[in-house]
Short mmCIF file of C-alpha atoms in Angstrom, two decimals:
data_model
loop_
_atom_site.label_atom_id
_atom_site.label_comp_id
_atom_site.label_asym_id
_atom_site.label_seq_id
_atom_site.Cartn_x
_atom_site.Cartn_y
_atom_site.Cartn_z
CA UNK A 1 -0.11 0.14 -0.23
CA UNK A 2 1.32 3.21 -1.12
CA UNK A 3 -0.52 5.51 1.87
CA UNK A 4 0.38 5.39 5.47
CA UNK A 5 -2.34 7.14 7.69
CA UNK A 6 -1.35 8.71 10.76
CA UNK A 7 -4.11 11.11 12.50
CA UNK A 8 -4.88 13.79 9.87
CA UNK A 9 -1.75 13.15 8.00
CA UNK A 10 -1.14 10.73 5.04
CA UNK A 11 2.40 9.78 3.98
CA UNK A 12 2.34 8.76 0.35
CA UNK A 13 5.44 6.62 0.41
CA UNK A 14 6.32 6.48 -3.26
CA UNK A 15 3.78 8.97 -5.33
CA UNK A 16 0.93 11.44 -5.45
CA UNK A 17 -1.29 12.33 -8.00
CA UNK A 18 -3.16 15.62 -6.96
CA UNK A 19 -5.50 17.80 -8.68
CA UNK A 20 -5.01 21.70 -8.54
CA UNK A 21 -6.89 24.16 -10.33
CA UNK A 22 -8.43 21.56 -12.65
CA UNK A 23 -4.74 20.23 -13.52
CA UNK A 24 -3.31 17.02 -12.32
CA UNK A 25 0.31 16.84 -10.95
CA UNK A 26 2.00 13.54 -10.64
CA UNK A 27 4.68 13.84 -7.83
CA UNK A 28 7.06 10.94 -7.90
CA UNK A 29 8.48 10.70 -4.64
CA UNK A 30 7.49 10.38 -0.90
CA UNK A 31 4.94 13.26 -0.06
CA UNK A 32 3.28 14.07 3.22
CA UNK A 33 -0.14 15.44 2.99
CA UNK A 34 -2.54 16.91 5.96
CA UNK A 35 -6.38 16.59 5.60
CA UNK A 36 -9.01 17.50 7.84
CA UNK A 37 -11.69 14.86 7.29
CA UNK A 38 -10.92 12.67 3.97
CA UNK A 39 -7.50 12.09 3.12
CA UNK A 40 -8.11 12.60 -0.62
CA UNK A 41 -9.17 16.37 0.24
CA UNK A 42 -5.68 17.71 1.13
CA UNK A 43 -5.24 21.17 2.93
CA UNK A 44 -1.31 20.79 2.90
CA UNK A 45 1.22 18.88 0.47
CA UNK A 46 4.78 18.70 1.81
CA UNK A 47 7.60 17.91 -0.58
CA UNK A 48 11.20 17.78 -0.51
CA UNK A 49 13.14 19.73 -3.37
CA UNK A 50 16.55 20.07 -4.09
CA UNK A 51 16.27 23.29 -6.19
CA UNK A 52 14.23 26.40 -5.59
CA UNK A 53 11.33 27.04 -7.70
CA UNK A 54 11.73 29.12 -10.67
CA UNK A 55 9.21 32.08 -11.18
CA UNK A 56 6.86 32.03 -14.03
CA UNK A 57 4.01 34.44 -15.27
CA UNK A 58 1.31 32.90 -13.27
CA UNK A 59 3.43 31.41 -10.50
CA UNK A 60 6.27 29.11 -9.79
CA UNK A 61 8.01 26.13 -11.64
CA UNK A 62 8.76 23.33 -9.40
CA UNK A 63 11.31 20.86 -10.66
CA UNK A 64 9.59 17.24 -11.16
CA UNK A 65 6.23 18.71 -10.39
CA UNK A 66 5.29 21.60 -13.04
CA UNK A 67 3.92 25.01 -13.00
CA UNK A 68 1.88 25.96 -9.99
CA UNK A 69 -0.29 29.05 -9.71
CA UNK A 70 0.61 29.89 -6.10
CA UNK A 71 2.21 32.62 -3.92
CA UNK A 72 5.90 32.30 -2.84
CA UNK A 73 7.10 32.74 0.70
CA UNK A 74 10.77 31.30 2.17
CA UNK A 75 11.04 31.28 5.87
CA UNK A 76 14.08 29.81 7.59
CA UNK A 77 15.34 27.80 4.71
CA UNK A 78 11.93 26.33 4.09
CA UNK A 79 9.81 27.42 0.99
CA UNK A 80 6.04 27.78 1.01
CA UNK A 81 3.90 27.95 -2.01
CA UNK A 82 0.14 29.11 -1.32
CA UNK A 83 -2.29 28.28 -3.94
CA UNK A 84 -4.06 30.97 -5.61
CA UNK A 85 -8.02 30.91 -5.38
#
């Protein structure tokens, strides 16, 4: 089984396919996702990246993930992308 649940967190051990703004992203690495009631409705997705995302016209390009419409914030060495509504 790819998913291991612990409280309101789900560890996707090998990959995660997630839909954001009518676009599907395939993340082929371990992913830690937070959720409220249903683990398929994620509120946060945590991935490890080796290179900073590159800014695009509408958001950011994350290597190995793709272009994401989001706001960028960097805090103490961690990068946060907040999805645009």
